[in-house]
Amino acid sequence: MSKIAVVGATGLVGENMLKMLEKQNIPFESLVLFSSEKSAGKEITFQGKTYIVEALTEEKARAHFDYVLMSAGGQTSLKYSPIFESAGAIVIDNSSAFRMFEDIDLIVPEVNEPKLKRGIIANPNCSTIQSVVPLKYLNDQFGITRVNYTTYQAVSGSGVKGKQDLLNGEKGLPPQNYPHPIYNNVLPHIDDFLENGYTKEEQKMIDETRKILNLPDLKVSATCVRVPVLDSHSVLINVTLDKPTTVEEIKRVFESAEHVVLIDNPSNNEYPLAINSTGKDEVFVGRIRQDDSLDNTFYIWCTADNLLKGAALNAVQILKQLLDKGLKRQ
Ligand SMILES: NC(=O)c1ccc[n+]([C@@H]2O[C@H](COP(=O)([O-])OP(=O)(O)OC[C@H]3O[C@@H](n4cnc5c(N)ncnc54)[C@H](OP(=O)(O)O)[C@@H]3O)[C@@H](O)[C@H]2O)c1
């Protein structure tokens, strides 16, 4: 049995990681919960036992853990993940800090498997995770040559502070986290702007899609938008396929896909909805239709819980993948 640490246990993702450890029946010998100084001393009850949250320090990261679920932002990860790794742990990191390093695996268990050249595995960006699951099935069947994403991302994707901005905005208070009010508004801006006019979030979707699907030359573009929704991201995927196909064939692929739920009955107002995805493990797809402006190109509306499949669940599924397949560091 394993020694497990959860870093960022008091955050939105960390809290859900604990729920997912329980739901996925992950066995462990010991569990240590870390936060910053701010939440140190807080009590968290998990599986009937009360844990006292500890402030993470370099000394504590040098203690040996088998697996560390890291969910405390990029700077914390850059500092502490290599220390945990040197002490023998496999770190599963939710931040973007290591995702594009050549020797670091970027994993969605339905799609790819870690090679473990390093003891750090990166959990991808939330909108990317939910999108590559249906894209993997299409790539296997038809090959994909081009993808254009438009996202409609929930405020919980920005952690506790994002939710506060929406809830405070409803009361007429000014934003603390976003540059503009998110209540009653739509922000075409997630993360910092880059020189090419894209945001970092958009660039993450582009780079990470290519890396996870192992399609380095795939044409990908993205526009990422924050919407006043508490939980669950929606993504409009516009995909061009290599082998000619039809809407009906694509629906058949999703109907038989293990990790995707097809909801596509528009005449009855049935399609994936953010509010119906919240709290669920699956990725939902629907509104499959032809894009008549391009050859062999289709629209797919895709929703998933950003805190679960987009973060905590995917991280715990990576841990389960390591345990089930007996995968070890090289
Ligand atoms: N929210 C999402 O949908 C989502 C999706 C994918 C990835 N992520 C990534 O997951 C990470 C956490 O996101 P979140 O939404 O859970 O944020 P959050 O709700 O703001 O929680 C942040 C957590 O990190 C802890 N922390 C901050 N600085 C720390 C330090 N120096 N040492 C140890 N712990 C520290 C905080 O502890 P205190 O309580 O002491 O402040 C808190 O537990 C981020 O890297 C984020 O980019 C989030």
Tab-separated table of C-alpha atoms and ligand atoms in Angstrom:
chain	number	residue	atom	x	y	z
A	1	MET	CA	0.000	0.000	0.000
A	2	SER	CA	1.109	3.514	-0.747
A	3	LYS	CA	2.043	6.660	1.118
A	4	ILE	CA	0.039	9.453	-0.496
A	5	ALA	CA	0.224	13.241	-0.096
A	6	VAL	CA	-2.303	15.760	-1.406
A	7	VAL	CA	-0.883	19.275	-1.832
A	8	GLY	CA	-3.548	22.004	-2.044
A	9	ALA	CA	-6.023	19.854	-0.096
A	10	THR	CA	-7.982	22.948	0.985
A	11	GLY	CA	-8.527	24.148	-2.618
A	12	LEU	CA	-11.405	23.398	-4.987
A	13	VAL	CA	-9.462	20.746	-6.894
A	14	GLY	CA	-7.799	19.303	-3.764
A	15	GLU	CA	-11.156	18.870	-2.037
A	16	ASN	CA	-12.419	16.946	-5.077
A	17	MET	CA	-9.238	14.865	-5.212
A	18	LEU	CA	-10.092	13.478	-1.793
A	19	LYS	CA	-13.618	12.637	-2.969
A	20	MET	CA	-12.174	10.912	-6.048
A	21	LEU	CA	-9.625	8.908	-4.008
A	22	GLU	CA	-12.594	7.499	-2.112
A	23	LYS	CA	-14.799	6.979	-5.176
A	24	GLN	CA	-12.044	5.228	-7.144
A	25	ASN	CA	-11.234	3.008	-4.114
A	26	ILE	CA	-7.551	3.956	-4.074
A	27	PRO	CA	-5.869	1.976	-1.279
A	28	PHE	CA	-3.295	3.785	0.874
A	29	GLU	CA	-1.174	3.162	3.953
A	30	SER	CA	-0.922	6.821	4.927
A	31	LEU	CA	-2.315	10.146	3.742
A	32	VAL	CA	-0.827	13.593	4.432
A	33	LEU	CA	-2.674	16.800	3.499
A	34	PHE	CA	-0.724	19.971	2.685
A	35	SER	CA	-1.713	23.606	2.088
A	36	SER	CA	0.037	26.959	2.418
A	37	GLU	CA	0.610	28.592	5.822
A	38	LYS	CA	-2.850	30.169	5.474
A	39	SER	CA	-4.850	26.971	5.973
A	40	ALA	CA	-2.336	25.069	8.112
A	41	GLY	CA	-4.023	23.548	11.154
A	42	LYS	CA	-7.390	23.213	9.426
A	43	GLU	CA	-9.153	19.908	10.109
A	44	ILE	CA	-10.407	17.769	7.220
A	45	THR	CA	-12.403	14.605	7.848
A	46	PHE	CA	-11.849	11.878	5.264
A	47	GLN	CA	-13.216	8.335	5.473
A	48	GLY	CA	-14.122	8.861	9.135
A	49	LYS	CA	-10.655	10.078	10.170
A	50	THR	CA	-9.731	13.674	10.968
A	51	TYR	CA	-6.551	14.979	9.342
A	52	ILE	CA	-4.785	18.201	10.347
A	53	VAL	CA	-3.649	20.107	7.255
A	54	GLU	CA	0.087	20.879	7.313
A	55	ALA	CA	1.925	23.833	5.755
A	56	LEU	CA	4.202	22.482	3.006
A	57	THR	CA	7.923	23.083	3.529
A	58	GLU	CA	11.035	21.843	1.681
A	59	GLU	CA	11.849	19.607	4.637
A	60	LYS	CA	8.393	17.999	4.533
A	61	ALA	CA	8.675	17.484	0.749
A	62	ARG	CA	11.925	15.562	1.344
A	63	ALA	CA	10.057	12.893	3.346
A	64	HIS	CA	9.314	9.862	1.155
A	65	PHE	CA	5.883	9.559	-0.469
A	66	ASP	CA	4.949	7.045	-3.160
A	67	TYR	CA	2.455	9.374	-4.863
A	68	VAL	CA	1.842	13.112	-4.529
A	69	LEU	CA	-1.303	14.716	-5.927
A	70	MET	CA	-0.206	18.308	-6.461
A	71	SER	CA	-2.853	20.991	-6.904
A	72	ALA	CA	-1.451	24.259	-5.606
A	73	GLY	CA	-0.567	26.392	-8.638
A	74	GLY	CA	2.433	26.566	-10.950
A	75	GLN	CA	4.927	28.342	-8.670
A	76	THR	CA	4.346	25.910	-5.796
A	77	SER	CA	4.679	22.994	-8.189
A	78	LEU	CA	7.895	24.301	-9.768
A	79	LYS	CA	9.421	24.596	-6.311
A	80	TYR	CA	8.183	21.424	-4.622
A	81	SER	CA	7.446	18.793	-7.296
A	82	PRO	CA	11.163	18.184	-8.065
A	83	ILE	CA	11.874	17.837	-4.310
A	84	PHE	CA	9.128	15.204	-3.912
A	85	GLU	CA	10.414	13.537	-7.102
A	86	SER	CA	14.020	13.409	-5.801
A	87	ALA	CA	12.750	11.754	-2.614
A	88	GLY	CA	11.270	8.955	-4.762
A	89	ALA	CA	7.673	10.041	-5.334
A	90	ILE	CA	5.632	10.073	-8.507
A	91	VAL	CA	4.005	13.517	-8.545
A	92	ILE	CA	0.752	14.026	-10.482
A	93	ASP	CA	0.658	17.770	-11.044
A	94	ASN	CA	-2.456	19.794	-11.905
A	95	SER	CA	-0.639	22.999	-12.801
A	96	SER	CA	0.658	23.961	-16.255
A	97	ALA	CA	4.262	24.238	-14.976
A	98	PHE	CA	5.658	20.990	-16.445
A	99	ARG	CA	3.089	20.052	-19.113
A	100	MET	CA	5.146	20.857	-22.198
A	101	PHE	CA	8.523	19.549	-20.916
A	102	GLU	CA	9.709	16.892	-23.371
A	103	ASP	CA	10.497	14.320	-20.665
A	104	ILE	CA	7.227	14.851	-18.759
A	105	ASP	CA	4.151	12.754	-19.575
A	106	LEU	CA	0.899	14.646	-20.200
A	107	ILE	CA	-1.821	12.113	-19.558
A	108	VAL	CA	-5.538	11.517	-20.085
A	109	PRO	CA	-5.906	7.806	-19.219
A	110	GLU	CA	-8.565	7.149	-21.900
A	111	VAL	CA	-6.089	8.442	-24.477
A	112	ASN	CA	-2.451	7.730	-23.513
A	113	GLU	CA	-0.168	6.070	-20.962
A	114	PRO	CA	2.804	7.445	-18.972
A	115	LYS	CA	6.339	6.425	-19.966
A	116	LEU	CA	7.708	7.742	-16.654
A	117	LYS	CA	11.103	9.058	-17.761
A	118	ARG	CA	10.569	11.474	-14.845
A	119	GLY	CA	8.737	11.125	-11.543
A	120	ILE	CA	6.395	13.985	-12.488
A	121	ILE	CA	3.268	13.406	-14.585
A	122	ALA	CA	1.302	16.440	-15.747
A	123	ASN	CA	-2.485	16.582	-15.632
A	124	PRO	CA	-3.605	18.595	-18.699
A	125	ASN	CA	-5.637	21.788	-18.922
A	126	CYS	CA	-9.308	21.254	-17.985
A	127	SER	CA	-10.909	22.172	-21.344
A	128	THR	CA	-8.292	20.131	-23.190
A	129	ILE	CA	-8.945	16.981	-21.125
A	130	GLN	CA	-12.664	16.895	-21.919
A	131	SER	CA	-12.040	17.660	-25.616
A	132	VAL	CA	-9.369	15.052	-26.344
A	133	VAL	CA	-11.545	12.204	-25.041
A	134	PRO	CA	-14.111	12.403	-27.907
A	135	LEU	CA	-11.360	13.463	-30.350
A	136	LYS	CA	-9.402	10.277	-29.569
A	137	TYR	CA	-12.371	8.138	-30.689
A	138	LEU	CA	-12.712	10.173	-33.905
A	139	ASN	CA	-8.978	10.016	-34.569
A	140	ASP	CA	-8.970	6.225	-34.161
A	141	GLN	CA	-11.899	5.826	-36.602
A	142	PHE	CA	-11.396	8.557	-39.186
A	143	GLY	CA	-8.130	10.416	-38.450
A	144	ILE	CA	-8.352	14.104	-37.541
A	145	THR	CA	-6.567	16.828	-39.509
A	146	ARG	CA	-7.795	20.092	-37.963
A	147	VAL	CA	-9.499	21.259	-34.749
A	148	ASN	CA	-10.910	24.667	-33.786
A	149	TYR	CA	-12.144	25.090	-30.199
A	150	THR	CA	-14.408	27.728	-28.667
A	151	THR	CA	-14.788	27.315	-24.904
A	152	TYR	CA	-17.402	28.504	-22.429
A	153	GLN	CA	-15.573	28.035	-19.123
A	154	ALA	CA	-17.032	28.066	-15.610
A	155	VAL	CA	-15.697	30.345	-12.871
A	156	SER	CA	-14.667	27.381	-10.677
A	157	GLY	CA	-11.896	26.905	-13.249
A	158	SER	CA	-10.237	29.883	-11.524
A	159	GLY	CA	-10.465	28.227	-8.103
A	160	VAL	CA	-12.045	29.686	-4.984
A	161	LYS	CA	-11.398	33.274	-6.167
A	162	GLY	CA	-13.316	32.794	-9.425
A	163	LYS	CA	-16.416	31.575	-7.627
A	164	GLN	CA	-16.196	34.504	-5.200
A	165	ASP	CA	-16.148	37.013	-8.071
A	166	LEU	CA	-19.368	35.621	-9.557
A	167	LEU	CA	-21.162	35.346	-6.210
A	168	ASN	CA	-19.984	38.823	-5.076
A	169	GLY	CA	-20.900	40.278	-8.482
A	170	GLU	CA	-24.472	39.116	-7.977
A	171	LYS	CA	-24.504	41.322	-4.861
A	172	GLY	CA	-23.156	44.314	-6.820
A	173	LEU	CA	-19.581	44.051	-5.475
A	174	PRO	CA	-16.573	44.714	-7.788
A	175	PRO	CA	-14.374	41.825	-9.096
A	176	GLN	CA	-11.242	40.802	-7.165
A	177	ASN	CA	-9.976	38.080	-9.515
A	178	TYR	CA	-11.060	38.928	-13.080
A	179	PRO	CA	-10.240	42.250	-14.840
A	180	HIS	CA	-13.977	42.876	-15.439
A	181	PRO	CA	-17.233	41.802	-13.764
A	182	ILE	CA	-18.114	38.183	-14.608
A	183	TYR	CA	-21.683	38.482	-13.305
A	184	ASN	CA	-24.033	39.189	-16.242
A	185	ASN	CA	-20.989	39.251	-18.545
A	186	VAL	CA	-18.819	37.135	-20.884
A	187	LEU	CA	-15.025	37.547	-20.867
A	188	PRO	CA	-13.045	36.600	-24.013
A	189	HIS	CA	-9.955	36.395	-21.841
A	190	ILE	CA	-8.592	33.472	-19.763
A	191	ASP	CA	-5.030	33.719	-18.407
A	192	ASP	CA	-2.454	36.230	-19.720
A	193	PHE	CA	-2.211	37.477	-23.302
A	194	LEU	CA	0.751	36.370	-25.425
A	195	GLU	CA	2.481	38.356	-28.171
A	196	ASN	CA	0.616	36.412	-30.900
A	197	GLY	CA	-2.730	37.751	-29.593
A	198	TYR	CA	-3.775	34.399	-28.132
A	199	THR	CA	-4.104	33.894	-24.385
A	200	LYS	CA	-1.993	31.357	-22.507
A	201	GLU	CA	-5.144	29.262	-21.975
A	202	GLU	CA	-5.717	29.140	-25.755
A	203	GLN	CA	-2.074	28.273	-26.415
A	204	LYS	CA	-2.291	25.514	-23.765
A	205	MET	CA	-5.249	23.947	-25.595
A	206	ILE	CA	-3.355	24.066	-28.893
A	207	ASP	CA	-0.043	22.654	-27.601
A	208	GLU	CA	-1.544	20.103	-25.211
A	209	THR	CA	-3.981	18.677	-27.801
A	210	ARG	CA	-1.053	17.925	-30.127
A	211	LYS	CA	1.019	16.376	-27.328
A	212	ILE	CA	-1.715	14.166	-25.806
A	213	LEU	CA	-2.985	12.874	-29.168
A	214	ASN	CA	0.618	12.495	-30.361
A	215	LEU	CA	-0.209	14.507	-33.501
A	216	PRO	CA	2.565	17.165	-33.540
A	217	ASP	CA	1.490	18.590	-36.920
A	218	LEU	CA	-2.268	18.774	-36.189
A	219	LYS	CA	-3.775	22.133	-37.178
A	220	VAL	CA	-5.361	23.482	-33.966
A	221	SER	CA	-6.800	26.823	-32.921
A	222	ALA	CA	-8.727	27.945	-29.839
A	223	THR	CA	-10.711	30.834	-28.369
A	224	CYS	CA	-11.249	30.546	-24.613
A	225	VAL	CA	-14.107	32.419	-22.959
A	226	ARG	CA	-15.127	32.753	-19.297
A	227	VAL	CA	-18.897	32.664	-18.720
A	228	PRO	CA	-20.974	33.320	-15.562
A	229	VAL	CA	-21.493	29.622	-14.818
A	230	LEU	CA	-20.365	28.165	-11.482
A	231	ASP	CA	-19.257	24.683	-12.554
A	232	SER	CA	-18.656	22.607	-15.722
A	233	HIS	CA	-17.006	23.771	-18.905
A	234	SER	CA	-18.658	23.649	-22.345
A	235	VAL	CA	-16.520	23.417	-25.481
A	236	LEU	CA	-17.640	23.791	-29.091
A	237	ILE	CA	-15.313	21.511	-31.069
A	238	ASN	CA	-15.090	22.057	-34.813
A	239	VAL	CA	-13.164	19.115	-36.265
A	240	THR	CA	-12.045	18.193	-39.768
A	241	LEU	CA	-11.655	14.469	-40.417
A	242	ASP	CA	-9.351	12.706	-42.826
A	243	LYS	CA	-11.615	9.834	-43.933
A	244	PRO	CA	-14.991	11.040	-45.298
A	245	THR	CA	-17.874	10.256	-42.954
A	246	THR	CA	-21.361	11.331	-41.871
A	247	VAL	CA	-23.071	12.723	-38.785
A	248	GLU	CA	-24.777	9.348	-38.279
A	249	GLU	CA	-21.464	7.463	-38.337
A	250	ILE	CA	-19.954	9.876	-35.810
A	251	LYS	CA	-22.968	9.387	-33.525
A	252	ARG	CA	-22.504	5.613	-33.784
A	253	VAL	CA	-18.853	5.962	-32.738
A	254	PHE	CA	-19.850	7.979	-29.650
A	255	GLU	CA	-22.741	5.636	-28.817
A	256	SER	CA	-20.312	2.753	-28.474
A	257	ALA	CA	-17.535	4.811	-26.809
A	258	GLU	CA	-16.977	3.763	-23.214
A	259	HIS	CA	-16.070	7.146	-21.718
A	260	VAL	CA	-18.355	9.453	-23.689
A	261	VAL	CA	-22.118	9.979	-23.312
A	262	LEU	CA	-24.018	11.054	-26.436
A	263	ILE	CA	-27.057	13.275	-25.774
A	264	ASP	CA	-28.335	14.405	-29.159
A	265	ASN	CA	-32.069	14.773	-29.513
A	266	PRO	CA	-32.520	18.492	-30.352
A	267	SER	CA	-36.194	18.132	-31.355
A	268	ASN	CA	-36.822	17.243	-27.696
A	269	ASN	CA	-34.426	19.964	-26.430
A	270	GLU	CA	-31.942	17.264	-25.401
A	271	TYR	CA	-28.224	18.111	-25.659
A	272	PRO	CA	-25.340	18.305	-23.156
A	273	LEU	CA	-25.729	21.033	-20.520
A	274	ALA	CA	-23.201	22.375	-18.004
A	275	ILE	CA	-25.677	22.011	-15.122
A	276	ASN	CA	-26.264	18.341	-15.979
A	277	SER	CA	-22.521	17.612	-16.169
A	278	THR	CA	-21.700	18.937	-12.701
A	279	GLY	CA	-20.858	16.135	-10.284
A	280	LYS	CA	-20.590	13.573	-13.109
A	281	ASP	CA	-17.475	11.681	-14.192
A	282	GLU	CA	-18.283	11.376	-17.902
A	283	VAL	CA	-17.682	13.628	-20.901
A	284	PHE	CA	-20.959	14.535	-22.668
A	285	VAL	CA	-21.256	15.213	-26.421
A	286	GLY	CA	-24.134	16.255	-28.657
A	287	ARG	CA	-25.440	18.642	-31.324
A	288	ILE	CA	-23.313	16.759	-33.845
A	289	ARG	CA	-23.744	18.447	-37.216
A	290	GLN	CA	-21.935	19.115	-40.446
A	291	ASP	CA	-20.020	22.395	-40.908
A	292	ASP	CA	-21.058	23.242	-44.462
A	293	SER	CA	-18.306	25.832	-44.835
A	294	LEU	CA	-15.515	23.209	-44.894
A	295	ASP	CA	-15.128	19.686	-46.328
A	296	ASN	CA	-15.633	16.722	-43.986
A	297	THR	CA	-15.903	19.030	-40.961
A	298	PHE	CA	-18.250	18.648	-37.984
A	299	TYR	CA	-19.398	20.512	-34.883
A	300	ILE	CA	-19.546	18.765	-31.502
A	301	TRP	CA	-20.876	20.405	-28.337
A	302	CYS	CA	-18.994	18.924	-25.361
A	303	THR	CA	-19.535	19.437	-21.612
A	304	ALA	CA	-17.808	18.037	-18.506
A	305	ASP	CA	-17.248	18.884	-14.854
A	306	ASN	CA	-14.030	20.928	-14.873
A	307	LEU	CA	-13.227	20.093	-11.254
A	308	LEU	CA	-13.740	16.337	-11.833
A	309	LYS	CA	-12.810	15.082	-15.345
A	310	GLY	CA	-11.057	18.422	-15.966
A	311	ALA	CA	-8.891	18.131	-12.859
A	312	ALA	CA	-9.347	15.910	-9.761
A	313	LEU	CA	-10.862	12.828	-11.400
A	314	ASN	CA	-8.331	12.782	-14.240
A	315	ALA	CA	-5.477	13.077	-11.703
A	316	VAL	CA	-6.831	10.184	-9.619
A	317	GLN	CA	-7.477	8.145	-12.796
A	318	ILE	CA	-3.767	8.621	-13.632
A	319	LEU	CA	-2.891	7.272	-10.177
A	320	LYS	CA	-5.266	4.319	-10.749
A	321	GLN	CA	-3.676	3.705	-14.165
A	322	LEU	CA	-0.221	3.521	-12.489
A	323	LEU	CA	-1.472	1.150	-9.781
A	324	ASP	CA	-3.565	-1.106	-12.071
A	325	LYS	CA	-0.820	-1.468	-14.680
A	326	GLY	CA	2.046	-1.618	-12.154
A	327	LEU	CA	3.760	1.306	-13.948
A	328	LYS	CA	7.007	2.384	-12.264
A	329	ARG	CA	9.621	5.103	-12.804
A	330	GLN	CA	12.349	4.243	-15.366
B	1	LIG	N1	-10.218	24.752	-10.854
B	1	LIG	C1	-10.071	24.029	-11.953
B	1	LIG	O1	-11.028	23.723	-12.701
B	1	LIG	C2	-8.723	23.513	-12.326
B	1	LIG	C3	-8.657	22.631	-13.402
B	1	LIG	C4	-7.419	22.123	-13.783
B	1	LIG	C5	-6.288	22.504	-13.083
B	1	LIG	N2	-6.375	23.371	-12.045
B	1	LIG	C6	-5.123	23.703	-11.347
B	1	LIG	O2	-5.143	23.120	-10.044
B	1	LIG	C7	-4.436	23.954	-9.128
B	1	LIG	C8	-5.337	24.324	-7.950
B	1	LIG	O3	-6.502	24.942	-8.431
B	1	LIG	P1	-7.774	25.227	-7.497
B	1	LIG	O4	-8.831	25.616	-8.455
B	1	LIG	O5	-8.008	24.107	-6.539
B	1	LIG	O6	-7.255	26.507	-6.677
B	1	LIG	P2	-7.703	27.040	-5.223
B	1	LIG	O7	-9.107	26.657	-4.940
B	1	LIG	O8	-7.324	28.467	-5.205
B	1	LIG	O9	-6.756	26.214	-4.207
B	1	LIG	C9	-5.346	26.377	-4.169
B	1	LIG	C10	-4.751	25.401	-3.160
B	1	LIG	O10	-3.322	25.493	-3.205
B	1	LIG	C11	-2.832	25.692	-1.882
B	1	LIG	N3	-1.563	26.435	-1.912
B	1	LIG	C12	-1.352	27.685	-2.377
B	1	LIG	N4	-0.034	28.006	-2.212
B	1	LIG	C13	0.556	26.947	-1.625
B	1	LIG	C14	1.885	26.679	-1.172
B	1	LIG	N5	2.870	27.562	-1.318
B	1	LIG	N6	2.135	25.472	-0.604
B	1	LIG	C15	1.162	24.561	-0.442
B	1	LIG	N7	-0.121	24.756	-0.843
B	1	LIG	C16	-0.402	25.945	-1.415
B	1	LIG	C17	-3.948	26.487	-1.202
B	1	LIG	O11	-3.789	26.426	0.212
B	1	LIG	P3	-4.443	27.569	1.172
B	1	LIG	O12	-5.821	27.073	1.538
B	1	LIG	O13	-3.519	27.570	2.351
B	1	LIG	O14	-4.447	28.856	0.417
B	1	LIG	C18	-5.149	25.700	-1.705
B	1	LIG	O15	-5.279	24.469	-1.007
B	1	LIG	C19	-3.939	25.133	-9.945
B	1	LIG	O16	-2.645	24.827	-10.400
B	1	LIG	C20	-4.899	25.185	-11.108
B	1	LIG	O17	-4.357	25.807	-12.239
B	1	LIG	C21	-7.560	23.863	-11.635
